[in-house]
XYZ file of C-alpha atoms in Angstrom:
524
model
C 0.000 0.000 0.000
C 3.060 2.384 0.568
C 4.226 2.131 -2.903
C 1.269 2.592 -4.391
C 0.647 5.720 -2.321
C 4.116 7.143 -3.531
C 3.301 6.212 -7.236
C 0.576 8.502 -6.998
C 2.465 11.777 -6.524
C 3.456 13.875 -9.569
C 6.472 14.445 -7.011
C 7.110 13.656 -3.665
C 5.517 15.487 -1.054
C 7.608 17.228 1.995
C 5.193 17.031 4.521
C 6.060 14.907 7.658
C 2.447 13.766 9.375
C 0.680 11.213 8.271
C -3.221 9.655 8.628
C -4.480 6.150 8.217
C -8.341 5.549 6.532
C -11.132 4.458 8.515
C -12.629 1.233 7.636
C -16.579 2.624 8.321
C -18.227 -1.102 8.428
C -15.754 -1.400 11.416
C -13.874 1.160 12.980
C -11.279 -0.105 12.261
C -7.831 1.441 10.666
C -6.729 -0.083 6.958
C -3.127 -0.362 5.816
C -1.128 2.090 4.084
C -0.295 5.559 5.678
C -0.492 8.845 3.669
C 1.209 11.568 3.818
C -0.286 15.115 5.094
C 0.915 17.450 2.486
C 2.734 20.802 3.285
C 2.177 24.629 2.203
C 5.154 24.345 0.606
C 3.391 20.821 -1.475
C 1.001 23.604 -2.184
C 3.179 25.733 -3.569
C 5.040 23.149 -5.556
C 1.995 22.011 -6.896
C 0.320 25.336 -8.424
C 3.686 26.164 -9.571
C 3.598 23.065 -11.708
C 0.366 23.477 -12.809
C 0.746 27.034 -14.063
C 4.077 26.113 -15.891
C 1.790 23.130 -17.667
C -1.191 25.395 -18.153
C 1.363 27.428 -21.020
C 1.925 24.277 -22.555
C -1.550 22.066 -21.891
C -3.491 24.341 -23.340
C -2.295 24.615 -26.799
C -1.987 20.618 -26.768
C -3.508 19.288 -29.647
C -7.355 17.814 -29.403
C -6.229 14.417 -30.825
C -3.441 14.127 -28.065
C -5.647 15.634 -25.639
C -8.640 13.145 -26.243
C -5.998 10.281 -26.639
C -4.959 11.282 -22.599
C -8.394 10.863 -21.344
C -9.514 7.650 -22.900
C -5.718 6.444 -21.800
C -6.560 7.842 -18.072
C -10.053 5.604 -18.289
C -7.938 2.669 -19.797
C -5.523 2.801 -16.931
C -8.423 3.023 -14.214
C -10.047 -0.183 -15.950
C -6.578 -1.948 -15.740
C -6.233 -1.772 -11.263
C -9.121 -3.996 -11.688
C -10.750 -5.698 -8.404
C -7.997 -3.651 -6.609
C -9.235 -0.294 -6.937
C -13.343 -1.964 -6.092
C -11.958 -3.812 -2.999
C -9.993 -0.883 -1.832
C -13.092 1.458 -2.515
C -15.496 -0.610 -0.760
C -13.077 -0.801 2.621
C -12.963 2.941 2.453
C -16.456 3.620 2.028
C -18.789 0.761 3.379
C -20.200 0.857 -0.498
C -21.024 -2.528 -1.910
C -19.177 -4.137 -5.003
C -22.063 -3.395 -7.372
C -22.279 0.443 -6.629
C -18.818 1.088 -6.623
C -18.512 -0.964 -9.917
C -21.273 0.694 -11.786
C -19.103 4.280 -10.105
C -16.247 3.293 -12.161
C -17.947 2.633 -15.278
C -19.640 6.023 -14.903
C -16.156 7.466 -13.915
C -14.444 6.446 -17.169
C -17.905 6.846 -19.224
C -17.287 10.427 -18.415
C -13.452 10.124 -19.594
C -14.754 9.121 -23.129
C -17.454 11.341 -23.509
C -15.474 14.764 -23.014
C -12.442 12.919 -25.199
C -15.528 12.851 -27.675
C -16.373 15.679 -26.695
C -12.332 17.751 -27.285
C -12.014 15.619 -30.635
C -15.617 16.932 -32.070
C -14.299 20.330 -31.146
C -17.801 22.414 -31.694
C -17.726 23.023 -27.787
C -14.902 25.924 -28.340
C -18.010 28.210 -29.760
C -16.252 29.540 -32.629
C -17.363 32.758 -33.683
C -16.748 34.691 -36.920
C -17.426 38.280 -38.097
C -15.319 38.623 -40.775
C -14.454 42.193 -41.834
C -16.598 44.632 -43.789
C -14.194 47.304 -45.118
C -16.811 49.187 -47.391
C -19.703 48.894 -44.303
C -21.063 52.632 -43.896
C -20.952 55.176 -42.152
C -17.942 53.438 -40.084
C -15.576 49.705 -41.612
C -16.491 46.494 -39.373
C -13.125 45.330 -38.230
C -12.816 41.537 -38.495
C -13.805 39.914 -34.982
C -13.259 36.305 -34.297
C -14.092 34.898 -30.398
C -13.840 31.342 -29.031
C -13.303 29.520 -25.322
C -10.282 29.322 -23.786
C -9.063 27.744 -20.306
C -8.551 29.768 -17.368
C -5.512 27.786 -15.994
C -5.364 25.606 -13.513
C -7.878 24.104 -11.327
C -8.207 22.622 -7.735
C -10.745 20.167 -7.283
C -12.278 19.207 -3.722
C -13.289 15.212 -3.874
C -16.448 14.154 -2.384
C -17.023 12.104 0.237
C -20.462 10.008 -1.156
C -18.368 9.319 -4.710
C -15.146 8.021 -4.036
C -14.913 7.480 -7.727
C -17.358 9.390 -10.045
C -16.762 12.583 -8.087
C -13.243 12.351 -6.810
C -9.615 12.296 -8.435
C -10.951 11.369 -11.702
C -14.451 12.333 -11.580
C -16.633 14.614 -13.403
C -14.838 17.661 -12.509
C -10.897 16.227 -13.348
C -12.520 15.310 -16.868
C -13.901 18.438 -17.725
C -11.284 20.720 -16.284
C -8.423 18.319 -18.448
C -10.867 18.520 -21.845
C -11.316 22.470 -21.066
C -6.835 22.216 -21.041
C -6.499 23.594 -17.527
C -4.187 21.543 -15.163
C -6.007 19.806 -11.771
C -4.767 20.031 -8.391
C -7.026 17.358 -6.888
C -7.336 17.814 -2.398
C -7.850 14.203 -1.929
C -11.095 13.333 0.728
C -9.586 12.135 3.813
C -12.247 9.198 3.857
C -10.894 7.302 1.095
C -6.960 8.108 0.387
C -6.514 4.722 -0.966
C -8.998 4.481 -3.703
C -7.403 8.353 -4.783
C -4.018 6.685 -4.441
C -4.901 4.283 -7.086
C -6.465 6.673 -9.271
C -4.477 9.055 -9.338
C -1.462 6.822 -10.149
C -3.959 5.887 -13.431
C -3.943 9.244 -13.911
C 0.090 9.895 -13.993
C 0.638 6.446 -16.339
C -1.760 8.453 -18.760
C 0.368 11.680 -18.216
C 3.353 9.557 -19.107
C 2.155 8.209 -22.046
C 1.533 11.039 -23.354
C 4.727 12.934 -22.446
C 2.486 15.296 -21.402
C 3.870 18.492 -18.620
C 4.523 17.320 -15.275
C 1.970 19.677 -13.424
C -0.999 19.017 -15.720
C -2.213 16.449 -12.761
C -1.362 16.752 -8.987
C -2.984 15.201 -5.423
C -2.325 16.149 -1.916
C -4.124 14.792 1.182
C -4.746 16.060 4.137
C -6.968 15.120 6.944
C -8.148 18.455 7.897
C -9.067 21.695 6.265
C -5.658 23.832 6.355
C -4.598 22.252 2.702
C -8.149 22.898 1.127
C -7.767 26.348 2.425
C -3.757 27.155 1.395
C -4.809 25.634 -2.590
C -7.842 28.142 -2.824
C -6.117 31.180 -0.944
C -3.011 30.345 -3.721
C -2.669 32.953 -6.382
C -2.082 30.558 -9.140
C -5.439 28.992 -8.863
C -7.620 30.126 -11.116
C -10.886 27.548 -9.922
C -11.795 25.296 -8.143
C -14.947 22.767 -7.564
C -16.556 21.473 -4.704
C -19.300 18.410 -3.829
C -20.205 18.419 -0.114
C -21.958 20.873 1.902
C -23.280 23.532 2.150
C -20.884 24.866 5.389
C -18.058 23.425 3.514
C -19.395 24.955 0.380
C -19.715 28.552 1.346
C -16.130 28.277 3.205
C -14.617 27.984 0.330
C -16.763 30.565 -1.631
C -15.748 32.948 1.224
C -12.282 32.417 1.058
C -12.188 32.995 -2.789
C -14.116 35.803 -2.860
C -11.566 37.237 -0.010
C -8.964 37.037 -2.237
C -6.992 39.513 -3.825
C -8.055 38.233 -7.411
C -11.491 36.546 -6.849
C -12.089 33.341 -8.356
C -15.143 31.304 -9.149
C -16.313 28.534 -6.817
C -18.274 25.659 -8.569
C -19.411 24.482 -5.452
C -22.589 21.800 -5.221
C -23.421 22.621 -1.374
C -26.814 20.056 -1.107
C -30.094 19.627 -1.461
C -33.714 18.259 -0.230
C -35.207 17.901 -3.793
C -38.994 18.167 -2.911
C -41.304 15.718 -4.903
C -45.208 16.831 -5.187
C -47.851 14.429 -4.689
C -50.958 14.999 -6.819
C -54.230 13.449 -5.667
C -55.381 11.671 -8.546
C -52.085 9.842 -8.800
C -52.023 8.823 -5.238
C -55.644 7.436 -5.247
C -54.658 5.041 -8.668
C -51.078 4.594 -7.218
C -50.027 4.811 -4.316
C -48.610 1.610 -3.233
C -46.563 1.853 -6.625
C -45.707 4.984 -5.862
C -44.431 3.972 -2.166
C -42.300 1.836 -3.204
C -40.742 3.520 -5.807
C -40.013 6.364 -3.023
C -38.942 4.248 -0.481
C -35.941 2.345 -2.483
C -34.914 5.836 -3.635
C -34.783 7.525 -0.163
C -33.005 4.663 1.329
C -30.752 4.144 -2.260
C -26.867 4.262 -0.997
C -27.961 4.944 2.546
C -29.500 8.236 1.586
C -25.977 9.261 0.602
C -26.875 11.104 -2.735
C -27.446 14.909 -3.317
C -30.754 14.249 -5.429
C -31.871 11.550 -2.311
C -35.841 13.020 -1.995
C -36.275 14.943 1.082
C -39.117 16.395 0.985
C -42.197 14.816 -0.296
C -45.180 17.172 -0.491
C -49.045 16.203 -0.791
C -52.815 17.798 -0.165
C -55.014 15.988 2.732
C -56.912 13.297 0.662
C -57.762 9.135 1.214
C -54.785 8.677 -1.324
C -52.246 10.735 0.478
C -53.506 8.357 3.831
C -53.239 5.238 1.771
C -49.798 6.165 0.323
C -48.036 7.459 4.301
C -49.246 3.630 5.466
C -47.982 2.441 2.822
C -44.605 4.463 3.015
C -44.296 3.310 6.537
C -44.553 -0.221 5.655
C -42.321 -0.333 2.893
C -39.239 1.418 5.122
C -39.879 -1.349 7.731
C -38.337 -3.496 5.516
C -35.315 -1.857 4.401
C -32.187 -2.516 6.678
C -29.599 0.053 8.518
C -26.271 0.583 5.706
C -23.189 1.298 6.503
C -22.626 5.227 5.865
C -19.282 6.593 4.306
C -17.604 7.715 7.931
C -18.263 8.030 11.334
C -18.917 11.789 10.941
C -21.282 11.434 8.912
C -22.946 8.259 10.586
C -22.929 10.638 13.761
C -24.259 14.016 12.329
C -27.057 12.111 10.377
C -28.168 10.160 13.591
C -28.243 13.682 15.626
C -30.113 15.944 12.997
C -32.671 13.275 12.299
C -33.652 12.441 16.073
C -33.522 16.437 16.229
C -35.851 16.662 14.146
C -38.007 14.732 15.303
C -38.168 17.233 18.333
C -39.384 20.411 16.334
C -42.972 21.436 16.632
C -45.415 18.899 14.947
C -43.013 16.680 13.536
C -44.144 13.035 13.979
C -42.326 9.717 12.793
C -43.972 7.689 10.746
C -42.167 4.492 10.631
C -38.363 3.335 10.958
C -36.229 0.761 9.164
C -34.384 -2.066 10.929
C -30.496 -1.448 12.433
C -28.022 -4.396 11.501
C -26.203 -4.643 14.779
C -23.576 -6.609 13.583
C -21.554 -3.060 11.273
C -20.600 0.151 12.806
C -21.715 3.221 11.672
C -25.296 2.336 10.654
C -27.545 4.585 9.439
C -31.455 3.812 10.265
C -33.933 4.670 8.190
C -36.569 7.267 8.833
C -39.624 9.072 7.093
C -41.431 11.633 9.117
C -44.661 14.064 8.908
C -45.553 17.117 9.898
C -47.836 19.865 8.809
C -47.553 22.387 6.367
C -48.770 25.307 8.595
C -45.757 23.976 10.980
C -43.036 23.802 8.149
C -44.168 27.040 6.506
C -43.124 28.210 10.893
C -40.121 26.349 11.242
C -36.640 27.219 8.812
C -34.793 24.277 10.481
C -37.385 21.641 8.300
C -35.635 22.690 4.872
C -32.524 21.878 6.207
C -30.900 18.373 4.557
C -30.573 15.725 6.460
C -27.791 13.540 4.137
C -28.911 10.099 4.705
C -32.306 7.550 3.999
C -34.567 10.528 5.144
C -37.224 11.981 4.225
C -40.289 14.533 5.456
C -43.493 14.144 3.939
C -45.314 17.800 4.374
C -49.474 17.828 4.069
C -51.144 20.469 2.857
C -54.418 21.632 3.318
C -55.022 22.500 -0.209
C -53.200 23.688 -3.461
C -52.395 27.068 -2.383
C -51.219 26.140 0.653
C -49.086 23.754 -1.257
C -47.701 26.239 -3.736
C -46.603 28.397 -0.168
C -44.801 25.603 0.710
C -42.893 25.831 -2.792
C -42.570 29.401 -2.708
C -40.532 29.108 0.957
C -38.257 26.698 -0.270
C -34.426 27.957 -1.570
C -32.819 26.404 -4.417
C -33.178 22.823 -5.323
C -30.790 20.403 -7.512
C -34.304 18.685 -8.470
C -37.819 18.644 -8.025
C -40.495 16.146 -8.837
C -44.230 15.773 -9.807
C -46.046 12.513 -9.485
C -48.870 12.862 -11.156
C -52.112 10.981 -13.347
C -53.141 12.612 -16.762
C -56.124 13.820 -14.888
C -53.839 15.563 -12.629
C -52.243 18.010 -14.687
C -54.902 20.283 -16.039
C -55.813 20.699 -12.365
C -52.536 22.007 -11.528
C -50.795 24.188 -13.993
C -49.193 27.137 -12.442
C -47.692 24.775 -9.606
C -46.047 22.606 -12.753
C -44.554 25.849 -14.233
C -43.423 26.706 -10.699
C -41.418 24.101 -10.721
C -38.312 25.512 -12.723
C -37.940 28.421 -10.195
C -36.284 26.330 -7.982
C -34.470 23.405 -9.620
C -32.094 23.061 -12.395
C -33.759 19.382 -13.201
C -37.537 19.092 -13.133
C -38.939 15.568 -13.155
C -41.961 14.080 -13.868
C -42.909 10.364 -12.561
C -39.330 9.855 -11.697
C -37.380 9.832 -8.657
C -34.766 12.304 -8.525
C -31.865 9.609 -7.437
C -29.655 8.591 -10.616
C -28.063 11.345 -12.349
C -27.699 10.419 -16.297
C -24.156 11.196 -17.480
C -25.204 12.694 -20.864
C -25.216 16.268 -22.536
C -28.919 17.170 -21.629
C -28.267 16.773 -18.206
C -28.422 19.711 -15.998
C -26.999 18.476 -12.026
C -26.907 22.365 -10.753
C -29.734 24.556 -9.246
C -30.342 28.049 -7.742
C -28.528 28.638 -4.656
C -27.958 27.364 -2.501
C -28.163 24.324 -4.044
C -24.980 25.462 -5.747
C -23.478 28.585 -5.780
C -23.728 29.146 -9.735
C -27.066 27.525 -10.920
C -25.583 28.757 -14.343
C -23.433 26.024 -15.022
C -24.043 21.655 -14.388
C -20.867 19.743 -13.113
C -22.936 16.232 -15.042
C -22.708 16.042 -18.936
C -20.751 17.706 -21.504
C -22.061 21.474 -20.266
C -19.505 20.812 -17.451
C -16.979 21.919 -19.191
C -17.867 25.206 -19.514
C -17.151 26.327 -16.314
C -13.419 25.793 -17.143
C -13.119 28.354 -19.700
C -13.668 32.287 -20.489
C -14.607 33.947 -23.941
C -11.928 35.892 -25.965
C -11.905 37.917 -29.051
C -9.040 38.276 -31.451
C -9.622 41.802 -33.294
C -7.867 42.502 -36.780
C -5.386 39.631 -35.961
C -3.045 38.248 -39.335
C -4.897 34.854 -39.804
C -1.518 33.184 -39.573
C -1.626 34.132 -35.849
C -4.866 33.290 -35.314
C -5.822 29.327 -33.275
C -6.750 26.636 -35.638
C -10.433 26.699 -34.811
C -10.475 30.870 -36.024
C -8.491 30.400 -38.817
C -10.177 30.836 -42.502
C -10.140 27.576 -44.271
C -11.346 25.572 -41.067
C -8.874 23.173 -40.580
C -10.046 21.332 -38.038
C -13.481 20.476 -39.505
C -15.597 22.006 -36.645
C -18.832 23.322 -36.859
C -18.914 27.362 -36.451
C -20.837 30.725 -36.533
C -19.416 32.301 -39.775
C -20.603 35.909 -40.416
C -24.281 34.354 -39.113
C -23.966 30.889 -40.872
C -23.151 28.335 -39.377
C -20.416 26.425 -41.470
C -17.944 23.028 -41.061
């Protein structure tokens, strides 16, 4: 486990402490030891990075596609290694963590599609028009370009999808900018591994030394030195919403601001109509329950909040709710922290005013760190009173609000912040009863869903994982699908420029074959 923990470094780091993972199932420490990185590891890194950035980001898009398929070849070949060491780390079973990596390298190939299609660049033309009257156009051509290099935060509830060489590593390396990954403290193995995919691929390659880097630390003073350094230019962020807005904080603090992509959480409410309850409700149940309880609750889209009007059908579906979580057992959750902090908020909330349980799941006694799980009521008069209900409670929870009527439904929508989803179940009969609260919808997600649950997040370009704040703290942008990469990269215009000095993708002639937006027309 040592070795493999060195092979992961771009170069070796100077810092003397060093942390063990945490076995969650257990409690119990796993091998290898892992060294806390330094300020001066920080410094080494960005220093790197910016060096590579010069280079990186005029590498070619064949070379550049060729590296990320390579870096999703390379994670393929550590085989059952890299699953076994996962699923110590995080108490997630083989499947999950399986389908994770498949998603993880999925994402690899689709952005090296993605860099050798080369349309995502936005090429712009407005060729010159010398005669134009009463003033000449001067000849304007504008495209993307990376803003240099990146820091990316892993998450704790993807030790592979969002993490060393997840989402936000494949985007910010198709965009050309350099990643400084902060390895999570909860799984330092399973980054270990990656990350020495990652510098095999960077080998290959003979790409710049600083185009990938990791550090680990078990605290927060690392995080903090790579955002508060001047070279970085970005940086990403999965977790929550304390940890989120830290970070925003800090950047904004800074002598030259930088954007935070930070995804800080969210409850995800899912509306009930009546017609679809009375026709389905034990359908509907189910469907809820498994994707409440899915991964312990440990997903940002896990459903919340679930939101119906007094009726038989919302009575027959709550039974049935609280039957179908009897049956699901206690899973392990991802650390101790958060086994503790989900254990505390729930039975907290079960104190505020009106707030009833409606049924439990059963605790396996024979894991640590086991998280029970728990749907709840309470009225909408007494969540419309109490701002601690819209907190999230990260785990297999979820409050089911009921609502006199429609409008005091659409109240309850109007007091909630911004939302990474939100869901309608509903019958055909249902929705010509209930058009202004469909339409609300968008206000407050960046995904609206209908007859879905919210849980499984399709890695494709239509795919919008992002919401209003504070959901995440630019609902602008996704950090799922191809539109990730555009938080990587800034606009630029070249004015009056000789063509020879011009990039490829500007240059008359096309010579890359990409699609453009030539004086109106688009043109390949």
């Amino acid at each position: 486990m040592e070795t493999m923990n060195l092979a992961a470094y771009q170069y070796k780091q100077v810092g003397n402490k060093t942390f063990k993972a945490i076995d969650p199932s257990s409690g119990k420490e796993l091998p290898g030891e892992f060294q806390i990185a330094s300020l001066a590891d920080v410094d080494k890194a960005l220093d790197l990075a910016e060096k590579a950035a010069d280079r990186y980001r005029y590498i070619d898009k064949k070379t550049k596609a060729d590296f990320l398929r390579s870096i999703a070849d390379e994670i393929n070949a550590l085989g059952d290694e890299l699953i076994e060491r996962a699923m110590a780390e995080s108490g997630l079973p083989q499947a999950r963590l399986q389908g994770e990596r498949g998603r993880t390298t999925g994402q690899l190939n689709m952005f090296a599609d993605l860099v050798e299609e080369g349309s995502w660049v936005e090429a712009v033309i407005d060729s010159a028009l010398p005669e134009r009257k009463p003033a000449p156009r001067p000849d304007i051509r504008k495209m993307l370009i990376p803003v240099g290099p990146a820091v990316v935060f892993g998450a704790s509830n993807f030790p592979l999808a969002f993490s060393v060489a997840g989402g936000d590593t494949a985007s910010a390396l198709a965009a050309g900018c350099p990643v400084v990954v902060k390895a999570h403290p909860a799984h330092p193995g399973t980054s270990a591994l990656v990350a020495s995919a990652i510098k095999k691929a960077v080998e290959k390659h003979n790409l710049p030394e600083g185009v990938f880097s990791i550090l680990y630390d078990d605290g927060y003073t690392i995080g903090e030195a790579l955002v508060k350094h001047p070279k970085t230019k970005i940086v990403t962020f999965t977790g929550s919403y304390k940890g989120g807005m830290a970070l925003v904080k800090l950047a904004q603090q800074r002598e030259e601001p930088i954007p935070v992509f930070a995804e800080m959480g969210s409850i995800n409410p899912v509306i009930l109509l009546p017609d679809a309850l009375e026709t389905r409700y034990a359908e509907i149940a189910e469907h809820y329950t498994a994707s409440i309880t899915l991964g312990a609750g440990q997903f940002c889209t896990n459903p919340g909040l679930l939101i119906g009007i007094k009726s038989d059908g919302l009575n027959k579906f709550k039974l049935a709710l609280g039957e179908a979580i009897t049956k699901i057992n206690s899973a392990t959750m991802l650390t101790p922290g958060i086994c503790k902090y989900y254990s505390n908020l729930s039975e907290a909330m079960l104190k505020e005013q009106g707030v009833s349980i409606i049924n439990k799941g059963t605790v396996n006694g024979d894991k640590a760190n086991q998280a029970q799980p728990l749907v709840a009521e309470v009225s909408a008069s007494d969540f419309l009173a109490n701002p601690k209900l819209k907190e999230e409670v990260f785990g297999p929870y979820s409050l089911l609000v009921i609502a006199d009527d429609e409008t005091q439904l659409q109240q309850v929508l109007k007091a909630l912040h911004g939302q990474l989803t939100a869901s309608i179940v509903a019958d055909e009969t249902d929705l010509p009863k209930h058009k202004a609260l469909i339409q609300n919808l968008t206000k407050i997600a960046g995904r609206v869903i209908m007859n879905n649950v919210p849980t499984g997040v399709e890695v494709v370009p239509s795919m919008q994982h992002g919401g209003p704040f504070p959901a995440t703290s630019d609902g602008r942008f996704t950090s799922v699908g191809t539109g990730a990469i555009k938080r990587f990269v800034r606009p630029v215009s070249w004015q009056n420029w000789a063509k020879d000095l011009l990039p490829d993708e500007l240059k008359d002639g096309n010579p890359l074959g990409i699609w453009r937006l030539v004086d109106n027309k688009w043109s390949k």
